[in-house]
Short mmCIF file of C-alpha atoms in Angstrom, two decimals:
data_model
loop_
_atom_site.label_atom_id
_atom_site.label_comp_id
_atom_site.label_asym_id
_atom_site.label_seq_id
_atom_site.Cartn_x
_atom_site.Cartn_y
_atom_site.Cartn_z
CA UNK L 3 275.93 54.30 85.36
CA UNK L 4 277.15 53.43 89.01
CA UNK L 5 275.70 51.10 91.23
CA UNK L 6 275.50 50.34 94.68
CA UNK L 7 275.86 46.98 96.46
CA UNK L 8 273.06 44.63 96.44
CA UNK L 9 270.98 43.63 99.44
CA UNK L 10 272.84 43.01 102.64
CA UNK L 11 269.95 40.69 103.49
CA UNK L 12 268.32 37.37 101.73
CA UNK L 13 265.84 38.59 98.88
CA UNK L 14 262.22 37.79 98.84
CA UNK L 15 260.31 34.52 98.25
CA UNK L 16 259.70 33.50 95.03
CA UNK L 17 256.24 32.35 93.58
CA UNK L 18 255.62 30.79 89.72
CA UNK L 19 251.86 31.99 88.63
CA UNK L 20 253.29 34.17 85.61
CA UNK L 21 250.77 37.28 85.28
CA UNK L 22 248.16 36.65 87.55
CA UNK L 23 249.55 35.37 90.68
CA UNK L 24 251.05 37.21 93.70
CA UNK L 25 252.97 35.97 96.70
CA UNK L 26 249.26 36.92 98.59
CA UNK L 27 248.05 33.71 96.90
CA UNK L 28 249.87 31.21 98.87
CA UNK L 29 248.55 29.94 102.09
CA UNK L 30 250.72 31.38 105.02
CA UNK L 31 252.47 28.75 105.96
CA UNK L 32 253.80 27.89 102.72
CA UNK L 33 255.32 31.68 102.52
CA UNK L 34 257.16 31.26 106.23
CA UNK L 35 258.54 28.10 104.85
CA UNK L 36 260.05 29.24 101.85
CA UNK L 37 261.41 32.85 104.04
CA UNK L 38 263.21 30.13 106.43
CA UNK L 39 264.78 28.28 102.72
CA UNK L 40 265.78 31.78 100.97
CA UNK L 41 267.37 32.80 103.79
CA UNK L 42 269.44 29.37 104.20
CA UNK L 43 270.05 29.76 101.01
CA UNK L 44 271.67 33.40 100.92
CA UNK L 45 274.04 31.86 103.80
CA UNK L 46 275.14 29.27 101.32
CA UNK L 47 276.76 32.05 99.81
CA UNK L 48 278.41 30.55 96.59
CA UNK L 49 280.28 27.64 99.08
CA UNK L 50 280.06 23.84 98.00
CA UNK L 51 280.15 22.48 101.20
CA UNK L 52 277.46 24.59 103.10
CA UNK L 53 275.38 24.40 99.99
CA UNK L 54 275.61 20.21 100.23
CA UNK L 55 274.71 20.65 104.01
CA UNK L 56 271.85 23.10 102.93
CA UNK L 57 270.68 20.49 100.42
CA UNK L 58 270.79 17.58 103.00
CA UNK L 59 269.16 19.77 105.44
CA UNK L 60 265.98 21.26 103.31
CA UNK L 61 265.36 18.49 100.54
CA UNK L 62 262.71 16.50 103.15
CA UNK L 63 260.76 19.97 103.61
CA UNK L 64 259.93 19.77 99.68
CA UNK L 65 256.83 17.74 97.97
CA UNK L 66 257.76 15.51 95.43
CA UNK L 67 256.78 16.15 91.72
CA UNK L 68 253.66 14.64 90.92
CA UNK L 69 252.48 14.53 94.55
CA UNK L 70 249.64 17.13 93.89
CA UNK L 71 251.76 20.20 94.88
CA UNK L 72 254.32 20.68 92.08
CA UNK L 73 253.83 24.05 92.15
CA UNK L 74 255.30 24.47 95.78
CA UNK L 75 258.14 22.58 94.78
CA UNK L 76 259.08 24.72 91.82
CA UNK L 77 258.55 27.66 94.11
CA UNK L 78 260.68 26.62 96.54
CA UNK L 79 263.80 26.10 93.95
CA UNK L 80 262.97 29.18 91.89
CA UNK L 81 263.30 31.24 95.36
CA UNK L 82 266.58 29.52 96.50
CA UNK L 83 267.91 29.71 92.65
CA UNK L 84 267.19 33.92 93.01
CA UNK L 85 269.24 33.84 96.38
CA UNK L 86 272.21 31.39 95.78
CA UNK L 87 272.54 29.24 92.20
CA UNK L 88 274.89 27.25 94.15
CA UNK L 89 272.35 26.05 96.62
CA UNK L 90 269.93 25.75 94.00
CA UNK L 91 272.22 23.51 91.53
CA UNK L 92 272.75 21.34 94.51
CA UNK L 93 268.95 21.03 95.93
CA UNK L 94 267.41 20.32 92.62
CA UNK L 95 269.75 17.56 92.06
CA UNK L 96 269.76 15.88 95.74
CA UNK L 97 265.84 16.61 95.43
CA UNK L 98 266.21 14.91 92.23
CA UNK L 99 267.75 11.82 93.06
CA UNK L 100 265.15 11.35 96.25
CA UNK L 101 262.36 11.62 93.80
CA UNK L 102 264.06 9.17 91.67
CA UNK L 103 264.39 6.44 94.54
CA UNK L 104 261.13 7.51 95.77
CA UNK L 105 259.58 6.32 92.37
CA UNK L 106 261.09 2.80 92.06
CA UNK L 107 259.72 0.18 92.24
CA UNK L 108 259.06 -1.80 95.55
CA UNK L 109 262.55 -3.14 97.12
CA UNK L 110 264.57 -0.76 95.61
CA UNK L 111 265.29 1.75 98.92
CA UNK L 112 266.15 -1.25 100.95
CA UNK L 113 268.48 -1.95 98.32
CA UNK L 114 269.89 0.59 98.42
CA UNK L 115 270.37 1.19 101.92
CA UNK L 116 272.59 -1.83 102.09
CA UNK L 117 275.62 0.27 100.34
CA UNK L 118 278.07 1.77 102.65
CA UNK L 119 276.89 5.05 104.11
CA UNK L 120 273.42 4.48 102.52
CA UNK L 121 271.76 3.31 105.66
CA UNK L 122 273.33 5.07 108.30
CA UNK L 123 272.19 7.90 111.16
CA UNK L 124 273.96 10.79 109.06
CA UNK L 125 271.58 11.48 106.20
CA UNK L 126 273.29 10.80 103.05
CA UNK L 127 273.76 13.25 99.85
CA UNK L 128 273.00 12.39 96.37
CA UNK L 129 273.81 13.53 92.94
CA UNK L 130 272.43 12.27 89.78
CA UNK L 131 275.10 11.29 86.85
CA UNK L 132 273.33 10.38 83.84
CA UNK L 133 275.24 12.13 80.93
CA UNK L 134 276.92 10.49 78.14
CA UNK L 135 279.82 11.93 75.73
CA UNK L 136 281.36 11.03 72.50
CA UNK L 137 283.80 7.87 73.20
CA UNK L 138 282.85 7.99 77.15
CA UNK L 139 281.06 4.78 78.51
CA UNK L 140 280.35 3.39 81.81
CA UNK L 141 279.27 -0.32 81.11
CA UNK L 142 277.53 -2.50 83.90
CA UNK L 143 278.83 -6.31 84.26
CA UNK L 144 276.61 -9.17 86.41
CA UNK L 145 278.54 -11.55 88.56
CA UNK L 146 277.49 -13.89 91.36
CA UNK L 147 278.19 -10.83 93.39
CA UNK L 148 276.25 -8.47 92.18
CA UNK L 149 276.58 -5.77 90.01
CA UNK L 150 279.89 -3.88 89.20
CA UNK L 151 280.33 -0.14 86.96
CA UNK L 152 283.26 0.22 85.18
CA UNK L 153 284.49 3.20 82.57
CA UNK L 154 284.10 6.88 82.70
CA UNK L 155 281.49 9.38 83.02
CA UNK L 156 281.21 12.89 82.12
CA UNK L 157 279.43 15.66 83.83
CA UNK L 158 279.16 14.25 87.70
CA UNK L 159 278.75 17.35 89.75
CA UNK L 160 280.21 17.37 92.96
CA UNK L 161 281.67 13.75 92.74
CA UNK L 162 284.25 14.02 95.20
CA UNK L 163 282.49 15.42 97.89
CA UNK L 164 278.94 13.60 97.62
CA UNK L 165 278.21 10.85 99.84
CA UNK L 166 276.39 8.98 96.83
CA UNK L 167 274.71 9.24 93.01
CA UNK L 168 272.21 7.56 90.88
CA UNK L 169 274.82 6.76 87.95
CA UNK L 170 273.42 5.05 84.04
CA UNK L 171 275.68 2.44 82.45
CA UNK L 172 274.89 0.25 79.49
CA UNK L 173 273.86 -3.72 80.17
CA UNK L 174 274.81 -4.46 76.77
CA UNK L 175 278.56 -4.41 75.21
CA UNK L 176 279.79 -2.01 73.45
CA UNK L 177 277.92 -2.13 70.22
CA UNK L 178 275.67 -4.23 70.74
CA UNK L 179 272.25 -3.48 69.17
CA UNK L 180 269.88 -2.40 70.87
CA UNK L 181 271.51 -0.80 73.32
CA UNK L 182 270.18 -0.66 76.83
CA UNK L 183 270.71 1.62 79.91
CA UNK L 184 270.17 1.24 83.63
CA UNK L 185 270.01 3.20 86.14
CA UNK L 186 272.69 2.12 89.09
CA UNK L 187 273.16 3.42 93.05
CA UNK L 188 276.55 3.64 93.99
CA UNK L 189 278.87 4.67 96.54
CA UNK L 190 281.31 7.49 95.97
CA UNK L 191 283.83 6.60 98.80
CA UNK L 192 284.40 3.57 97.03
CA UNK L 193 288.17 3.08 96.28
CA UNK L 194 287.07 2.01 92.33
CA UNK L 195 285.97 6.11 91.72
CA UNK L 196 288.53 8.11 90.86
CA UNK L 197 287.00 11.70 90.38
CA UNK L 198 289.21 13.85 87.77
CA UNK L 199 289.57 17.38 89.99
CA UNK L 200 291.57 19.06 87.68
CA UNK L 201 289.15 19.13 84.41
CA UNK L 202 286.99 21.64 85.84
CA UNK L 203 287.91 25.60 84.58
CA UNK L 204 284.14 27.03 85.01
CA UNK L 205 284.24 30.21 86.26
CA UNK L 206 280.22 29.74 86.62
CA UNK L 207 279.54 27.69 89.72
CA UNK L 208 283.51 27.24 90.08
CA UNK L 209 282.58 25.44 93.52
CA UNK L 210 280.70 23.21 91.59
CA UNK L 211 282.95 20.88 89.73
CA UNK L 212 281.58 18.55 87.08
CA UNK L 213 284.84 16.82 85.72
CA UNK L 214 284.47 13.60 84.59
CA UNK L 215 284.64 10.34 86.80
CA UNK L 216 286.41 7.00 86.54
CA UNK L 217 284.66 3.77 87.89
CA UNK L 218 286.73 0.74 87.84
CA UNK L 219 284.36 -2.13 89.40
CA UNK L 220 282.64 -0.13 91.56
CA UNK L 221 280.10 -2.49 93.39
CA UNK L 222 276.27 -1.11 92.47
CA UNK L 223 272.57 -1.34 93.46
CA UNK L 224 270.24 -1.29 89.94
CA UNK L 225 267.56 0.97 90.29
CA UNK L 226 264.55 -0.37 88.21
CA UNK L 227 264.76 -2.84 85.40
CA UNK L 228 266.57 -1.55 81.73
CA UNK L 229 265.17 1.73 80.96
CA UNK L 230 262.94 2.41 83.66
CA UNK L 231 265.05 6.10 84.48
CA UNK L 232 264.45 7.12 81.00
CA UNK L 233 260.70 6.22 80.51
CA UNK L 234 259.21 6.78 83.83
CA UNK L 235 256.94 9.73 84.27
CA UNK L 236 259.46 11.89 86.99
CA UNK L 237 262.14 11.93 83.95
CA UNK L 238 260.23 14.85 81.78
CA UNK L 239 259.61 16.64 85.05
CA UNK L 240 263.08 16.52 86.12
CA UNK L 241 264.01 18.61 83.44
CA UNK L 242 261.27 21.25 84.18
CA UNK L 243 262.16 21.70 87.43
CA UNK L 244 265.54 22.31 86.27
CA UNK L 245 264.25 25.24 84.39
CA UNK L 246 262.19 26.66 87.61
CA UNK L 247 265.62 26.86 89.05
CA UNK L 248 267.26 29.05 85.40
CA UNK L 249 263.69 31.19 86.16
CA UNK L 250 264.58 31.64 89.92
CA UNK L 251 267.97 32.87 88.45
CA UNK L 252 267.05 35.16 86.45
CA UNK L 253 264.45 36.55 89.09
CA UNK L 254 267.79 37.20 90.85
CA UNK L 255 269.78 38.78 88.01
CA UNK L 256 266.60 40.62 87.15
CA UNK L 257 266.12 42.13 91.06
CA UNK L 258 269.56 44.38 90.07
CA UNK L 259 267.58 46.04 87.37
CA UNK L 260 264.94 46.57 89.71
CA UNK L 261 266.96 48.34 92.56
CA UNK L 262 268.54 50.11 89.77
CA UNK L 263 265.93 51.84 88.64
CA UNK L 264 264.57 52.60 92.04
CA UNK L 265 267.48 53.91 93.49
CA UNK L 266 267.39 57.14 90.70
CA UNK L 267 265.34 58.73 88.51
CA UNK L 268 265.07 55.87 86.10
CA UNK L 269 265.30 57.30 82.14
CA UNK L 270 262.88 55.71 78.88
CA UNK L 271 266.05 53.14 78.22
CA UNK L 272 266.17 51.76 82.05
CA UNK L 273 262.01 51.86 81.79
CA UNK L 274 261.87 49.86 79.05
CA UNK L 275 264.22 47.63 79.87
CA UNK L 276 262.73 47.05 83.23
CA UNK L 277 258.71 46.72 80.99
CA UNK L 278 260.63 44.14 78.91
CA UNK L 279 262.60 42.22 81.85
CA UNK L 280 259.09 42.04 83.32
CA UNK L 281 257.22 40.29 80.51
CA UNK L 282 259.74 38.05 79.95
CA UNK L 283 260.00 36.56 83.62
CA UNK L 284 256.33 36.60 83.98
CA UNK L 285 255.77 34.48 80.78
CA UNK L 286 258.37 31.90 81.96
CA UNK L 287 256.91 31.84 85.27
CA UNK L 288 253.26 31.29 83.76
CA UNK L 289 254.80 28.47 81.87
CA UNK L 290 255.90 26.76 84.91
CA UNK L 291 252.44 27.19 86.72
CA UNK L 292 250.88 25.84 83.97
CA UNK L 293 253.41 22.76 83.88
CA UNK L 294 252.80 22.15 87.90
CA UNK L 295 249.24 21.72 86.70
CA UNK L 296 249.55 19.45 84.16
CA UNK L 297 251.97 17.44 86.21
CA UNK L 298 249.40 16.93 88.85
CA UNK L 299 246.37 16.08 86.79
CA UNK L 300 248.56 13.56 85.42
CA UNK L 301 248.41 14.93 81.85
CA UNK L 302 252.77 15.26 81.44
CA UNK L 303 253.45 11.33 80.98
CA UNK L 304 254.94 9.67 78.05
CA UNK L 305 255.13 11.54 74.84
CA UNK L 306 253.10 14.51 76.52
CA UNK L 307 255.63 15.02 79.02
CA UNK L 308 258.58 15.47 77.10
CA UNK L 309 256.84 17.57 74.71
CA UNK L 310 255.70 19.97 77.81
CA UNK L 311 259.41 19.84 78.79
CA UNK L 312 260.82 20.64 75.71
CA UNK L 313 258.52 23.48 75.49
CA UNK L 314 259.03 24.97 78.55
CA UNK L 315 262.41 24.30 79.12
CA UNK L 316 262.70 26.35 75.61
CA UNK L 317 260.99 29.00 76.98
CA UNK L 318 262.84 29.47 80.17
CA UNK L 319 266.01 29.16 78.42
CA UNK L 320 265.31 31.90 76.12
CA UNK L 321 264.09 33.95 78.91
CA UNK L 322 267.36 33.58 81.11
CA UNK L 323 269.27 35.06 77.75
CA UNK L 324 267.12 37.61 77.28
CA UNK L 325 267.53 38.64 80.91
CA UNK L 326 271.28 38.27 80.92
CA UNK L 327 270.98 40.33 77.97
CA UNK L 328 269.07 43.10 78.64
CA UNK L 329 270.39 43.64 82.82
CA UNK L 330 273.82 43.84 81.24
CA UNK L 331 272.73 46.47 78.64
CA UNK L 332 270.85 48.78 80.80
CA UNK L 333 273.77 48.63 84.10
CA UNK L 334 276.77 48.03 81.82
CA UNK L 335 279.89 46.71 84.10
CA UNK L 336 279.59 48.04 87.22
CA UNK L 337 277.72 45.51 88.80
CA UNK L 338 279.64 43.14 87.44
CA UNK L 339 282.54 44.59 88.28
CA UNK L 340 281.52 46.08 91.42
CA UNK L 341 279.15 44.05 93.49
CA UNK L 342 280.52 40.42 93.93
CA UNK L 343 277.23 38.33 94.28
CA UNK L 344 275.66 39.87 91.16
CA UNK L 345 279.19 38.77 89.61
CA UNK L 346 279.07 35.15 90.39
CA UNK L 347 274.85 35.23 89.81
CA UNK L 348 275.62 36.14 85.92
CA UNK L 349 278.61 33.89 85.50
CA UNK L 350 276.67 30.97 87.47
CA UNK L 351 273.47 31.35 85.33
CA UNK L 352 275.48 31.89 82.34
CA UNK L 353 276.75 28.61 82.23
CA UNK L 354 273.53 26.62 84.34
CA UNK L 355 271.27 27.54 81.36
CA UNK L 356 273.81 26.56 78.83
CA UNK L 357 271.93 22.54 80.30
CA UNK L 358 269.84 23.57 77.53
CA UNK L 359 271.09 23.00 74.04
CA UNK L 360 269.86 26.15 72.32
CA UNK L 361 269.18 25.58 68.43
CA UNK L 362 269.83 21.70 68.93
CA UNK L 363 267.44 21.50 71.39
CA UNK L 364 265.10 23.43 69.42
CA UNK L 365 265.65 21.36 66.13
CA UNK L 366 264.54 17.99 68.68
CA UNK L 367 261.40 20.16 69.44
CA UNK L 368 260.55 20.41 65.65
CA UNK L 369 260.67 16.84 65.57
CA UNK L 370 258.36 16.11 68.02
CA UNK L 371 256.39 18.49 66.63
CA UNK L 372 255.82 17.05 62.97
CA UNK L 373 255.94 13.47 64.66
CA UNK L 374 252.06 14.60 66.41
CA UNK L 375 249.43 13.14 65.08
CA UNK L 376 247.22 16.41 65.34
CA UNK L 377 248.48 19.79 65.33
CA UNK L 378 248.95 21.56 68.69
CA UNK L 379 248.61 25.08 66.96
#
């Protein structure tokens, strides 16, 4: 079937609720906010730089996880992930990385602001690098002045044109049991990082590289004592608000069914496609309600947290296939031959969701699972 171009203008707002919920549910206020982000956010238009700007520019207007409105902050990235997944990959990890240094304990931000750039008038922009890969390390070394990171890093989005990033390196040496991680601020400019531009091939956020990095004593500022990034309460809901930006997405992909089927006639294929599409988003998005709620009750700490992530992160993940799956069945290739936003929106989300570890991460729910002490169902 042929297809027309997608909307000339940004989209609507986005709101997580799931089946029950409309956009008529949210005071005013919070609606003309989020309008004024989507449409930033459509501007961003698939660019690195404008999104980093956009990222820099919006992150303040958003409540921190925990802080009692959750919810508003997964709406706001859901909506700007259904405009632009470029803007969205950005803000959730800038947003990220301010919630991070937010959380730590007392001393930490003045720290901080004592690296170059850190303290300055021109706001600075953050990523978070905390991956680790087979026979990849980044070990942090004590001397009398101060700490140093040295080794590589995989997976450190938009290294070489961040102003800074929360980076984890091992205190112990290399083998050393147990082994222990810290969390580290650093300075990008720094003439020890050597960014590696030309490992990056994605075609999905191809403005987004996230080549590995090279740190050869680079001076740092530890945030919080051994372990504190991995076992404080923000960590399990930094992975769900990942997922409200994969639901936002998909919102987006989904929207091209919509006009599809409005534009013509639709037939019992494109209607039940459309019936399927709709159950599928509205579960996910009922999921993420539900986690904003637990997060601010204080009931997604500890083991409870990362069982809630794992769970919904699962169920997001799944939806975003299933979306992929069933757009691309019921337009075929037009649209993604055809209409060059929808293009990039599929290949962007195709590889954004791919965070989540399908069957692996599945087989680490199971775990968790038999390792309760009651049954959840």
């Amino acid at each position: 079937m042929t297809t027309q171009p997608g909307p000339a203008a940004a989209p609507a707002v986005l709101t997580v609720g799931g089946v029950s919920r409309s956009r008529g549910s949210r005071p005013p206020e919070d609606l003309e906010r989020l309008a004024h982000l989507v449409e930033a956010a459509w501007a961003v238009d698939g660019n690195a730089e404008r999104a980093i700007r956009f990222a820099v520019a919006s992150a303040g207007t958003l409540p921190h996880p925990g802080s009692g409105r959750t919810d508003a902050l997964f709406d706001a990235l859901a909506t700007v992930a259904a405009a632009d997944l470029t803007a969205a990959r950005v803000l959730e990890a800038h947003t990220d990385a301010l919630t991070i240094l937010q959380q730590a304990p007392g001393g930490t931000a003045e720290a901080v602001a004592t690296l170059p750039g850190a303290g300055g008038a021109e706001p600075s922009s953050w990523g978070v690098f905390a991956a680790e890969g087979p026979g990849l390390r980044v070990g942090a070394t004590r001397s009398p002045g101060g700490w140093q990171l040295s080794g590589r890093k995989p997976w450190c989005s938009l290294a070489g044109s961040l102003s800074h990033a929360l980076v984890t390196a091992h205190t112990t040496p290399d083998g050393e049991q147990p082994a222990r991680r810290r969390l580290f601020a650093v300075d990008l400019a720094d003439a020890g990082v050597a960014v590696q531009e030309d490992a990056w091939f994605a075609t999905g956020l191809s403005q987004v590289p996230s080549g590995p990095v090279d740190f050869t004593g680079v001076p740092a500022v530890p945030v919080g004592d051994d372990g504190w990034y991995l076992t404080r309460p923000g960590f399990s809901w930094g992975g769900i608000q990942v997922a409200a930006c994969w639901w936002g997405g998909a919102v987006g992909v989904a929207r091209q069914l919509r006009q599809a089927a409005e534009r013509r006639e639709p037939d019992q294929i494109l209607l039940s496609q459309l019936g399927a599409v709709d159950l599928a988003l509205m579960g996910a998005g009922a999921a993420l309600a539900d986690a904003a709620a637990a997060i601010d009750r204080g009931e997604a700490e500890g083991t409870a947290g990362g069982l809630l992530a794992a769970r919904v992160r699962g169920l997001v993940a799944r939806t975003v296939d299933e979306v992929l799956g069933r757009v691309g069945h019921a337009l075929g290739p037009a649209p993604l031959a055809l209409d060059a936003r929808h293009a990039r929106r599929v290949a962007d989300l195709t590889l954004y969701v791919r965070q989540h570890h399908a069957e692996r991460d599945d087989a680490a729910l199971g775990r968790r699972l038999l390792a309760e002490e009651a049954a959840s169902w």
